[in-house]
C-alpha cells in the first residue's frame, strides 16, 4: 500500500480542522487520530522493511513540479517512535488536562503531527521549510497554553528564536537554488560541490537547526519553554520537537553536505560545552521541571559530538542517544507532572518522601535515569560505548574526558533527585492525590515510555542495520 505517506501527512490536518469546528468532539477525535496515525506509521515502517525505500509524488506530479516524499528505514523508524510517543502523550493529556486547556491543545497536536510527517518524509529542501514552520508554530502555541506570565514569556522567547532560525534556513534554500537550480535532496546529494556558496548555505542550515534544537549557546529559550509549559507539552517539546531538527541536521550532514566543513568541528566542540553547562546547571536546580530542562541542554550535547568524529560508529551513537532520549525524557516529564500535582509544588525539596504515595512513579523515574546515565543494557549505554570507542580510536582525549564527566554529572543530578524522593517525609507535609486525576493511568503511561527506553537497548544491533540514507 504505497499511499500511506499522504495519509500520514494529511490525516492530522483533517482531524485538527474537525476538532476546531466540532469542539465537543475534539478530545475523543484527536485520541482516535493519534492512534490511527501510529497505526499508519507502523504499517509504513513494516512496508519499508520489505521494500527498503518508497517514493511518493504528491497528487501524481513528478518533481520538480510536484512534491516528492521518500520513506526509508531510518526516517520511518524515528517517525514510528515519534507517533507512538505522541499517542501516549495524547492519552496522558486525555486524563490530565483541564477542560479550558483542551480546546486548543488537541487540535494543535494534529498540526504538529502533520509537520512531523512533512519533515521526516520530504525530499525537498523548501518543503522542509514548510514543515519546520508548521512544527514550530504548533509547538510555540502549545507552549503558550500554560496561560500564565511565565509560559507566555517562554513562548515569546521561543517564537523569536524560531523566526530567526527559519530566516537562516530560508536564506540557505535561496543560496542552494541559485547555485544548483534544484530543491530535490536526492538530486543535490549527487551534484553538490564544495564551493563558497554551498559552504555559506550549510552554515545557515547549521545555525537554523542549532537554534531550533537549543544547542549551547543558542539554548536561551529551552529551559523556560520546557519548564513552564503544561506537562504534556513539556514532554512533546523534549521528546519529539527538538529531536526532529536533530535528525535533520544529521540527515543533511551525512546525505548532502558530506564535505569536511570547519563548522561541523565548531558545532562538535560547542556540544562538549553543552554537556558541561547543562549538567552543572541541572545539579544546582531547585525546581523539578527546570532540572529536566537543563538535563536536556546537556543531553543535546551528546547528539552533536558526532561532528567531532564524523564516523559511521559515531552516527550510530548519535541516533541511539536520539531514540533513547525520546522515550526517557517523555517518561521523565510525564512522571514529573504527576509528582508536582501530588506535592502541590514544583520545588525538589518538597518531594521528600513522595515515594511512599507514588512508588510506581519513582520506579519510572529510576528507569529513565539509568537510560540517560547509560547503564547497560539500555540504548544509552550502547551510544556511550560507541562514542568512547571512537574517541579512543581517534585520540580525541578531550571528548573522552567530557563524555565521562557528562555521565558523572547526569548520575549526580538524577540520583540526587531519586534520593530526595526516597527520604522520610516531613511531618508537616501531606501528599494529596486529587480525585479528578486518574493516577493509575497517568503513572502507567509514563512507566511504559521509560521502560521502553531501557528495553530498546536489546535491539541496538537491529537498529544499526537501519541507520543510513
CSV table of C-alpha atoms in Angstrom, one decimal:
chain,number,residue,atom,x,y,z
A,1,UNK,CA,0.0,0.0,0.0
A,2,UNK,CA,2.2,2.8,-1.3
A,3,UNK,CA,-0.4,5.5,-0.4
A,4,UNK,CA,0.3,5.5,3.3
A,5,UNK,CA,2.5,8.7,3.0
A,6,UNK,CA,-0.3,11.1,2.0
A,7,UNK,CA,-2.4,9.7,4.9
A,8,UNK,CA,0.4,10.3,7.4
A,9,UNK,CA,0.7,13.9,6.3
A,10,UNK,CA,-3.0,14.9,5.7
A,11,UNK,CA,-4.8,12.8,8.3
A,12,UNK,CA,-3.5,15.0,11.2
A,13,UNK,CA,-4.7,18.2,9.4
A,14,UNK,CA,-8.2,16.7,8.8
A,15,UNK,CA,-8.6,15.8,12.4
A,16,UNK,CA,-7.3,19.1,13.6
A,17,UNK,CA,-9.8,21.1,11.5
A,18,UNK,CA,-12.6,18.8,12.6
A,19,UNK,CA,-11.7,19.2,16.3
A,20,UNK,CA,-11.6,23.0,15.8
A,21,UNK,CA,-15.1,23.1,14.2
A,22,UNK,CA,-16.7,20.4,16.5
A,23,UNK,CA,-15.3,21.4,19.9
A,24,UNK,CA,-17.4,18.9,21.7
A,25,UNK,CA,-15.7,16.0,20.0
A,26,UNK,CA,-12.2,17.4,19.9
A,27,UNK,CA,-10.9,15.3,22.8
A,28,UNK,CA,-12.1,12.0,21.5
A,29,UNK,CA,-11.4,12.8,17.9
A,30,UNK,CA,-7.7,13.5,18.5
A,31,UNK,CA,-7.3,10.5,20.7
A,32,UNK,CA,-8.7,8.4,17.8
A,33,UNK,CA,-6.5,10.2,15.3
A,34,UNK,CA,-3.3,9.8,17.3
A,35,UNK,CA,-3.9,6.0,17.5
A,36,UNK,CA,-4.7,5.8,13.7
A,37,UNK,CA,-1.6,7.9,13.0
A,38,UNK,CA,0.5,5.5,14.9
A,39,UNK,CA,-1.0,2.5,13.0
A,40,UNK,CA,-0.3,4.2,9.7
A,41,UNK,CA,3.3,4.9,10.7
A,42,UNK,CA,3.7,1.3,11.9
A,43,UNK,CA,2.4,0.0,8.6
A,44,UNK,CA,4.7,2.3,6.7
A,45,UNK,CA,7.7,1.0,8.7
A,46,UNK,CA,6.7,-2.6,8.1
A,47,UNK,CA,6.4,-1.9,4.4
A,48,UNK,CA,9.8,-0.3,4.4
A,49,UNK,CA,11.3,-3.4,5.9
A,50,UNK,CA,10.2,-5.3,2.8
A,51,UNK,CA,10.8,-2.6,0.1
A,52,UNK,CA,13.8,-0.6,1.7
A,53,UNK,CA,12.6,2.7,0.1
A,54,UNK,CA,9.2,4.1,-1.0
A,55,UNK,CA,9.0,7.2,-3.2
A,56,UNK,CA,5.6,9.1,-3.4
A,57,UNK,CA,4.9,12.0,-5.7
A,58,UNK,CA,2.0,14.1,-4.2
A,59,UNK,CA,-1.0,14.1,-6.5
A,60,UNK,CA,1.0,12.2,-9.1
A,61,UNK,CA,3.1,15.1,-10.2
A,62,UNK,CA,6.8,14.3,-10.6
A,63,UNK,CA,9.5,16.6,-9.2
A,64,UNK,CA,10.4,19.4,-9.8
A,65,UNK,CA,6.7,20.3,-10.5
A,66,UNK,CA,5.4,18.0,-7.8
A,67,UNK,CA,6.3,17.5,-4.2
A,68,UNK,CA,8.2,14.3,-3.6
A,69,UNK,CA,8.3,12.3,-0.4
A,70,UNK,CA,10.7,9.4,0.4
A,71,UNK,CA,10.5,6.9,3.2
A,72,UNK,CA,13.5,4.7,4.1
A,73,UNK,CA,14.4,2.7,7.1
A,74,UNK,CA,15.8,5.3,9.5
A,75,UNK,CA,13.3,8.1,8.9
A,76,UNK,CA,10.3,5.7,9.0
A,77,UNK,CA,11.7,4.2,12.3
A,78,UNK,CA,12.1,7.5,14.0
A,79,UNK,CA,8.7,8.6,12.7
A,80,UNK,CA,7.2,5.4,14.1
A,81,UNK,CA,8.7,6.1,17.6
A,82,UNK,CA,7.5,9.7,17.4
A,83,UNK,CA,4.0,8.6,16.5
A,84,UNK,CA,3.9,6.1,19.5
A,85,UNK,CA,5.2,8.7,21.9
A,86,UNK,CA,2.7,11.3,20.6
A,87,UNK,CA,-0.2,8.8,21.1
A,88,UNK,CA,1.0,8.1,24.7
A,89,UNK,CA,1.2,11.8,25.4
A,90,UNK,CA,-2.2,12.5,24.0
A,91,UNK,CA,-3.6,9.6,26.1
A,92,UNK,CA,-1.9,11.2,29.2
A,93,UNK,CA,-3.3,14.6,28.3
A,94,UNK,CA,-6.8,13.0,27.9
A,95,UNK,CA,-6.7,12.3,31.7
A,96,UNK,CA,-4.5,15.2,32.8
A,97,UNK,CA,-5.7,18.4,31.1
A,98,UNK,CA,-8.5,20.6,32.5
A,99,UNK,CA,-11.3,21.4,30.1
A,100,UNK,CA,-10.3,25.0,29.4
A,101,UNK,CA,-7.0,23.8,28.1
A,102,UNK,CA,-8.4,21.0,25.8
A,103,UNK,CA,-10.0,23.2,23.2
A,104,UNK,CA,-6.6,24.4,21.7
A,105,UNK,CA,-4.3,21.6,22.9
A,106,UNK,CA,-5.8,18.7,20.9
A,107,UNK,CA,-6.2,20.5,17.5
A,108,UNK,CA,-2.6,21.8,17.8
A,109,UNK,CA,-1.4,18.3,18.3
A,110,UNK,CA,-2.7,17.4,14.8
A,111,UNK,CA,-0.9,20.3,13.2
A,112,UNK,CA,2.3,19.3,15.0
A,113,UNK,CA,1.9,15.7,13.8
A,114,UNK,CA,1.5,16.9,10.2
A,115,UNK,CA,4.7,18.9,10.5
A,116,UNK,CA,6.5,15.9,11.7
A,117,UNK,CA,5.3,13.9,8.7
A,118,UNK,CA,6.5,16.5,6.3
A,119,UNK,CA,9.9,16.9,8.0
A,120,UNK,CA,10.7,13.2,8.2
A,121,UNK,CA,9.5,12.2,4.7
A,122,UNK,CA,10.1,15.2,2.5
A,123,UNK,CA,12.7,15.0,-0.3
A,124,UNK,CA,12.5,18.8,-1.0
A,125,UNK,CA,14.5,21.4,1.0
A,126,UNK,CA,11.8,24.0,0.6
A,127,UNK,CA,9.1,21.6,1.7
A,128,UNK,CA,11.2,21.0,4.8
A,129,UNK,CA,11.0,24.8,5.5
A,130,UNK,CA,7.2,24.5,5.3
A,131,UNK,CA,7.3,21.5,7.7
A,132,UNK,CA,9.6,23.5,10.1
A,133,UNK,CA,7.1,26.4,10.2
A,134,UNK,CA,4.1,24.1,10.9
A,135,UNK,CA,6.0,22.2,13.6
A,136,UNK,CA,7.4,25.4,15.2
A,137,UNK,CA,4.2,27.4,15.2
A,138,UNK,CA,2.3,24.4,16.7
A,139,UNK,CA,5.0,23.9,19.4
A,140,UNK,CA,5.1,27.7,20.3
A,141,UNK,CA,1.3,27.8,20.6
A,142,UNK,CA,1.3,24.7,22.8
A,143,UNK,CA,3.9,26.3,25.0
A,144,UNK,CA,1.7,29.4,25.5
A,145,UNK,CA,-1.2,27.2,26.6
A,146,UNK,CA,0.0,27.4,30.2
A,147,UNK,CA,-1.7,30.8,30.1
A,148,UNK,CA,0.4,32.4,32.8
A,149,UNK,CA,3.0,35.0,32.8
A,150,UNK,CA,6.0,32.6,32.7
A,151,UNK,CA,4.6,30.4,29.9
A,152,UNK,CA,3.6,33.4,27.7
A,153,UNK,CA,7.1,34.9,28.2
A,154,UNK,CA,8.7,31.5,27.3
A,155,UNK,CA,6.5,31.2,24.2
A,156,UNK,CA,7.6,34.7,23.0
A,157,UNK,CA,11.3,33.7,23.5
A,158,UNK,CA,10.7,30.5,21.6
A,159,UNK,CA,8.9,32.5,18.8
A,160,UNK,CA,11.7,34.9,18.3
A,161,UNK,CA,14.3,32.1,18.3
A,162,UNK,CA,12.3,30.1,15.8
A,163,UNK,CA,11.7,33.1,13.5
A,164,UNK,CA,15.5,33.8,13.4
A,165,UNK,CA,16.3,30.2,12.7
A,166,UNK,CA,13.7,29.9,10.0
A,167,UNK,CA,15.1,33.0,8.3
A,168,UNK,CA,18.6,31.4,8.3
A,169,UNK,CA,17.1,28.3,6.7
A,170,UNK,CA,15.2,30.1,4.0
A,171,UNK,CA,18.2,32.1,3.1
A,172,UNK,CA,20.1,28.8,2.7
A,173,UNK,CA,17.4,27.5,0.4
A,174,UNK,CA,17.7,30.6,-1.8
A,175,UNK,CA,21.5,30.1,-2.0
A,176,UNK,CA,21.2,26.4,-2.9
A,177,UNK,CA,18.6,27.0,-5.5
A,178,UNK,CA,20.6,29.9,-7.0
A,179,UNK,CA,23.6,27.6,-7.2
A,180,UNK,CA,22.1,24.3,-8.3
A,181,UNK,CA,18.6,25.1,-9.8
A,182,UNK,CA,17.0,22.3,-7.8
A,183,UNK,CA,15.4,21.8,-4.5
A,184,UNK,CA,15.5,17.9,-4.6
A,185,UNK,CA,17.6,16.5,-1.8
A,186,UNK,CA,18.3,13.3,-3.8
A,187,UNK,CA,19.5,15.4,-6.7
A,188,UNK,CA,21.6,17.7,-4.5
A,189,UNK,CA,23.4,14.7,-3.0
A,190,UNK,CA,24.6,13.8,-6.5
A,191,UNK,CA,25.6,17.2,-7.8
A,192,UNK,CA,26.7,19.2,-4.8
A,193,UNK,CA,30.2,20.6,-4.8
A,194,UNK,CA,32.4,22.2,-2.2
A,195,UNK,CA,32.3,25.9,-3.1
A,196,UNK,CA,31.8,29.2,-1.2
A,197,UNK,CA,28.1,29.5,-1.8
A,198,UNK,CA,27.5,25.9,-0.7
A,199,UNK,CA,29.7,26.5,2.4
A,200,UNK,CA,27.6,29.5,3.3
A,201,UNK,CA,24.3,27.7,2.7
A,202,UNK,CA,25.4,24.9,5.0
A,203,UNK,CA,26.5,27.4,7.7
A,204,UNK,CA,23.0,28.9,7.7
A,205,UNK,CA,21.4,25.5,7.8
A,206,UNK,CA,23.5,24.6,10.8
A,207,UNK,CA,22.6,27.8,12.5
A,208,UNK,CA,18.9,27.2,11.9
A,209,UNK,CA,19.0,23.7,13.4
A,210,UNK,CA,21.3,24.7,16.3
A,211,UNK,CA,18.8,27.4,17.4
A,212,UNK,CA,15.8,25.2,16.9
A,213,UNK,CA,17.5,22.3,18.8
A,214,UNK,CA,18.8,24.7,21.5
A,215,UNK,CA,22.4,23.7,21.3
A,216,UNK,CA,24.6,25.8,23.5
A,217,UNK,CA,24.9,28.9,23.2
A,218,UNK,CA,21.5,29.0,21.4
A,219,UNK,CA,19.7,27.3,24.3
A,220,UNK,CA,18.3,30.5,25.9
A,221,UNK,CA,14.7,29.7,25.1
A,222,UNK,CA,14.6,26.0,26.0
A,223,UNK,CA,14.8,26.0,29.8
A,224,UNK,CA,11.9,28.5,30.1
A,225,UNK,CA,9.7,26.8,27.5
A,226,UNK,CA,10.2,23.2,28.8
A,227,UNK,CA,9.8,24.1,32.5
A,228,UNK,CA,6.8,26.5,32.2
A,229,UNK,CA,4.7,24.6,29.6
A,230,UNK,CA,1.9,22.2,30.5
A,231,UNK,CA,3.4,18.8,31.4
A,232,UNK,CA,2.2,17.0,28.2
A,233,UNK,CA,3.6,19.9,26.2
A,234,UNK,CA,7.0,19.7,28.0
A,235,UNK,CA,7.1,16.0,27.1
A,236,UNK,CA,6.3,16.8,23.5
A,237,UNK,CA,8.9,19.5,23.2
A,238,UNK,CA,11.7,17.5,24.7
A,239,UNK,CA,10.9,14.0,23.3
A,240,UNK,CA,9.8,14.9,19.8
A,241,UNK,CA,10.1,18.5,18.6
A,242,UNK,CA,13.8,19.1,19.2
A,243,UNK,CA,14.6,15.5,18.1
A,244,UNK,CA,13.2,16.3,14.7
A,245,UNK,CA,15.6,19.1,14.0
A,246,UNK,CA,18.5,17.0,15.4
A,247,UNK,CA,17.6,14.3,12.9
A,248,UNK,CA,17.5,16.8,10.1
A,249,UNK,CA,21.0,18.2,10.8
A,250,UNK,CA,22.3,14.6,10.8
A,251,UNK,CA,20.5,13.9,7.6
A,252,UNK,CA,21.8,16.9,5.8
A,253,UNK,CA,25.4,16.4,7.1
A,254,UNK,CA,25.6,12.7,6.1
A,255,UNK,CA,23.4,12.8,3.0
A,256,UNK,CA,24.1,16.1,1.3
A,257,UNK,CA,26.8,18.2,2.8
A,258,UNK,CA,29.3,15.4,3.2
A,259,UNK,CA,32.4,17.6,3.0
A,260,UNK,CA,34.7,18.2,5.9
A,261,UNK,CA,33.4,21.6,6.9
A,262,UNK,CA,35.0,23.6,9.8
A,263,UNK,CA,31.5,24.5,11.0
A,264,UNK,CA,31.0,20.8,11.9
A,265,UNK,CA,34.0,20.8,14.1
A,266,UNK,CA,32.9,24.0,15.8
A,267,UNK,CA,29.4,22.5,16.4
A,268,UNK,CA,31.1,19.4,17.9
A,269,UNK,CA,33.1,21.4,20.4
A,270,UNK,CA,30.1,23.6,21.3
A,271,UNK,CA,28.4,20.3,22.1
A,272,UNK,CA,31.1,19.5,24.6
A,273,UNK,CA,30.5,22.8,26.3
A,274,UNK,CA,26.7,22.0,26.3
A,275,UNK,CA,27.4,18.7,28.2
A,276,UNK,CA,29.2,20.5,31.0
A,277,UNK,CA,27.0,23.6,31.1
A,278,UNK,CA,23.6,21.8,31.1
A,279,UNK,CA,24.9,19.2,33.6
A,280,UNK,CA,26.2,21.8,36.1
A,281,UNK,CA,23.0,23.9,35.8
A,282,UNK,CA,20.9,20.8,36.4
A,283,UNK,CA,22.9,19.8,39.5
A,284,UNK,CA,22.0,23.2,41.2
A,285,UNK,CA,18.4,23.4,40.0
A,286,UNK,CA,15.8,23.7,42.8
A,287,UNK,CA,12.7,23.1,40.6
A,288,UNK,CA,11.9,19.7,39.2
A,289,UNK,CA,10.9,20.5,35.6
A,290,UNK,CA,13.8,23.1,35.3
A,291,UNK,CA,16.2,20.3,36.3
A,292,UNK,CA,14.8,18.1,33.5
A,293,UNK,CA,15.0,21.0,31.0
A,294,UNK,CA,18.7,21.7,31.8
A,295,UNK,CA,19.3,18.0,31.6
A,296,UNK,CA,18.0,18.2,28.0
A,297,UNK,CA,20.5,21.0,27.3
A,298,UNK,CA,23.3,18.7,28.4
A,299,UNK,CA,21.9,15.6,26.6
A,300,UNK,CA,21.7,17.6,23.3
A,301,UNK,CA,25.5,17.9,23.6
A,302,UNK,CA,25.7,14.1,23.2
A,303,UNK,CA,23.8,14.3,20.0
A,304,UNK,CA,26.1,16.8,18.4
A,305,UNK,CA,29.6,15.4,19.4
A,306,UNK,CA,29.1,13.2,16.4
A,307,UNK,CA,30.6,16.1,14.4
A,308,UNK,CA,33.9,15.8,16.1
A,309,UNK,CA,34.3,12.2,15.0
A,310,UNK,CA,32.2,12.0,11.8
A,311,UNK,CA,32.4,8.2,11.5
A,312,UNK,CA,29.6,5.7,11.0
A,313,UNK,CA,30.0,4.4,14.5
A,314,UNK,CA,29.6,7.9,15.9
A,315,UNK,CA,26.5,8.3,13.8
A,316,UNK,CA,25.1,5.0,15.4
A,317,UNK,CA,25.9,6.5,18.8
A,318,UNK,CA,24.1,9.8,18.0
A,319,UNK,CA,21.0,8.0,16.7
A,320,UNK,CA,21.0,5.8,19.8
A,321,UNK,CA,21.1,8.9,22.0
A,322,UNK,CA,18.3,10.4,20.0
A,323,UNK,CA,16.0,7.4,20.3
A,324,UNK,CA,16.7,6.6,24.0
A,325,UNK,CA,16.3,10.3,24.9
A,326,UNK,CA,13.0,10.5,23.2
A,327,UNK,CA,11.5,7.8,25.4
A,328,UNK,CA,13.4,8.6,28.6
A,329,UNK,CA,12.6,12.3,28.6
A,330,UNK,CA,8.9,11.7,27.7
A,331,UNK,CA,8.6,9.4,30.7
A,332,UNK,CA,10.6,11.8,32.9
A,333,UNK,CA,8.5,14.8,32.2
A,334,UNK,CA,5.2,12.9,32.5
A,335,UNK,CA,6.2,11.5,35.9
A,336,UNK,CA,7.3,15.0,36.9
A,337,UNK,CA,3.8,16.3,36.2
A,338,UNK,CA,2.4,13.6,38.5
A,339,UNK,CA,4.7,14.4,41.3
A,340,UNK,CA,4.1,18.1,41.0
A,341,UNK,CA,0.3,17.6,41.3
A,342,UNK,CA,0.7,15.3,44.4
A,343,UNK,CA,3.3,17.5,46.1
A,344,UNK,CA,1.4,20.7,45.1
A,345,UNK,CA,4.8,22.2,44.4
A,346,UNK,CA,7.5,22.4,41.7
A,347,UNK,CA,10.3,22.5,44.3
A,348,UNK,CA,12.5,19.5,44.5
A,349,UNK,CA,12.8,20.0,48.3
A,350,UNK,CA,9.1,19.4,48.6
A,351,UNK,CA,9.3,15.9,47.1
A,352,UNK,CA,10.9,14.3,50.2
A,353,UNK,CA,9.1,11.0,50.9
A,354,UNK,CA,6.8,11.2,47.9
A,355,UNK,CA,7.9,7.6,47.1
A,356,UNK,CA,5.5,6.4,49.9
A,357,UNK,CA,2.5,7.5,47.8
A,358,UNK,CA,3.9,7.2,44.3
A,359,UNK,CA,6.1,4.1,44.2
A,360,UNK,CA,5.5,3.4,40.5
A,361,UNK,CA,6.4,7.0,39.6
A,362,UNK,CA,9.7,6.7,41.5
A,363,UNK,CA,10.4,3.4,39.7
A,364,UNK,CA,9.6,5.1,36.4
A,365,UNK,CA,12.0,8.0,37.4
A,366,UNK,CA,14.7,5.4,38.1
A,367,UNK,CA,14.2,3.7,34.7
A,368,UNK,CA,14.6,7.0,32.8
A,369,UNK,CA,17.6,7.8,34.9
A,370,UNK,CA,19.5,4.6,34.2
A,371,UNK,CA,18.8,5.2,30.5
A,372,UNK,CA,20.0,8.8,30.5
A,373,UNK,CA,23.1,7.9,32.6
A,374,UNK,CA,23.9,5.0,30.2
A,375,UNK,CA,23.8,1.8,32.3
A,376,UNK,CA,23.7,-1.5,30.4
A,377,UNK,CA,21.6,-2.8,28.8
A,378,UNK,CA,20.0,0.5,27.8
A,379,UNK,CA,20.3,2.2,24.4
A,380,UNK,CA,22.1,5.0,26.3
A,381,UNK,CA,24.8,2.6,27.2
A,382,UNK,CA,25.2,1.4,23.6
A,383,UNK,CA,25.6,5.1,22.4
A,384,UNK,CA,28.2,5.9,25.0
A,385,UNK,CA,30.1,2.7,24.3
A,386,UNK,CA,30.3,3.6,20.6
A,387,UNK,CA,31.3,7.2,21.4
A,388,UNK,CA,34.0,6.2,23.9
A,389,UNK,CA,35.4,3.6,21.5
A,390,UNK,CA,35.6,6.1,18.6
A,391,UNK,CA,37.1,8.9,20.8
A,392,UNK,CA,39.9,6.5,21.8
A,393,UNK,CA,40.4,5.3,18.3
A,394,UNK,CA,40.7,8.9,17.0
A,395,UNK,CA,42.8,10.0,20.1
A,396,UNK,CA,40.1,12.6,20.9
A,397,UNK,CA,41.0,12.8,24.6
A,398,UNK,CA,39.1,15.9,25.4
A,399,UNK,CA,35.9,14.2,24.0
A,400,UNK,CA,36.7,11.1,26.0
A,401,UNK,CA,37.0,13.0,29.3
A,402,UNK,CA,33.9,15.1,28.5
A,403,UNK,CA,31.8,12.0,27.9
A,404,UNK,CA,32.9,10.6,31.3
A,405,UNK,CA,32.4,13.8,33.1
A,406,UNK,CA,29.0,14.3,31.5
A,407,UNK,CA,27.9,10.8,32.6
A,408,UNK,CA,29.0,11.7,36.2
A,409,UNK,CA,27.0,14.9,36.1
A,410,UNK,CA,23.9,13.1,34.8
A,411,UNK,CA,24.2,10.5,37.6
A,412,UNK,CA,24.7,13.2,40.2
A,413,UNK,CA,21.6,15.3,39.5
A,414,UNK,CA,19.3,12.3,38.8
A,415,UNK,CA,20.5,10.2,41.8
A,416,UNK,CA,20.1,13.4,44.0
A,417,UNK,CA,16.5,13.6,42.8
A,418,UNK,CA,15.8,9.9,43.4
A,419,UNK,CA,17.3,10.0,46.9
A,420,UNK,CA,15.2,13.0,47.9
A,421,UNK,CA,12.0,11.2,46.9
A,422,UNK,CA,13.1,8.2,49.0
A,423,UNK,CA,13.8,10.3,52.1
A,424,UNK,CA,11.5,10.3,55.1
A,425,UNK,CA,8.5,12.6,54.6
A,426,UNK,CA,8.4,15.7,56.7
A,427,UNK,CA,5.7,15.6,59.4
A,428,UNK,CA,4.2,18.9,58.2
A,429,UNK,CA,4.0,17.7,54.6
A,430,UNK,CA,0.9,16.0,53.3
A,431,UNK,CA,0.8,14.5,49.8
A,432,UNK,CA,-2.7,14.5,48.3
A,433,UNK,CA,-3.9,12.7,45.2
A,434,UNK,CA,-6.7,14.9,43.8
A,435,UNK,CA,-9.7,12.8,42.8
A,436,UNK,CA,-10.1,14.5,39.4
A,437,UNK,CA,-6.9,12.7,38.2
A,438,UNK,CA,-6.7,9.0,37.3
A,439,UNK,CA,-3.2,8.4,38.8
A,440,UNK,CA,-3.2,4.7,37.8
A,441,UNK,CA,-3.4,5.5,34.1
A,442,UNK,CA,-1.1,8.5,34.3
A,443,UNK,CA,1.6,6.6,36.1
A,444,UNK,CA,1.3,3.6,33.8
A,445,UNK,CA,1.7,5.8,30.6
A,446,UNK,CA,4.9,7.3,32.0
A,447,UNK,CA,6.1,3.9,33.1
A,448,UNK,CA,5.6,2.4,29.6
A,449,UNK,CA,7.7,5.2,28.0
A,450,UNK,CA,10.5,4.9,30.5
A,451,UNK,CA,10.6,1.1,30.3
A,452,UNK,CA,10.8,1.4,26.5
A,453,UNK,CA,13.9,3.5,26.8
A,454,UNK,CA,15.5,0.6,28.7
A,455,UNK,CA,14.2,-2.3,26.6
A,456,UNK,CA,15.2,-0.7,23.3
A,457,UNK,CA,18.8,-1.4,24.2
A,458,UNK,CA,18.3,-5.1,23.4
A,459,UNK,CA,17.6,-4.1,19.8
A,460,UNK,CA,20.6,-1.9,19.2
A,461,UNK,CA,22.1,-4.4,16.7
A,462,UNK,CA,18.9,-4.4,14.7
A,463,UNK,CA,18.8,-0.6,14.6
A,464,UNK,CA,22.3,-0.4,13.2
A,465,UNK,CA,21.2,-2.1,10.1
A,466,UNK,CA,18.5,0.6,9.6
A,467,UNK,CA,20.8,3.6,10.0
A,468,UNK,CA,21.8,5.3,6.8
A,469,UNK,CA,20.4,7.3,3.9
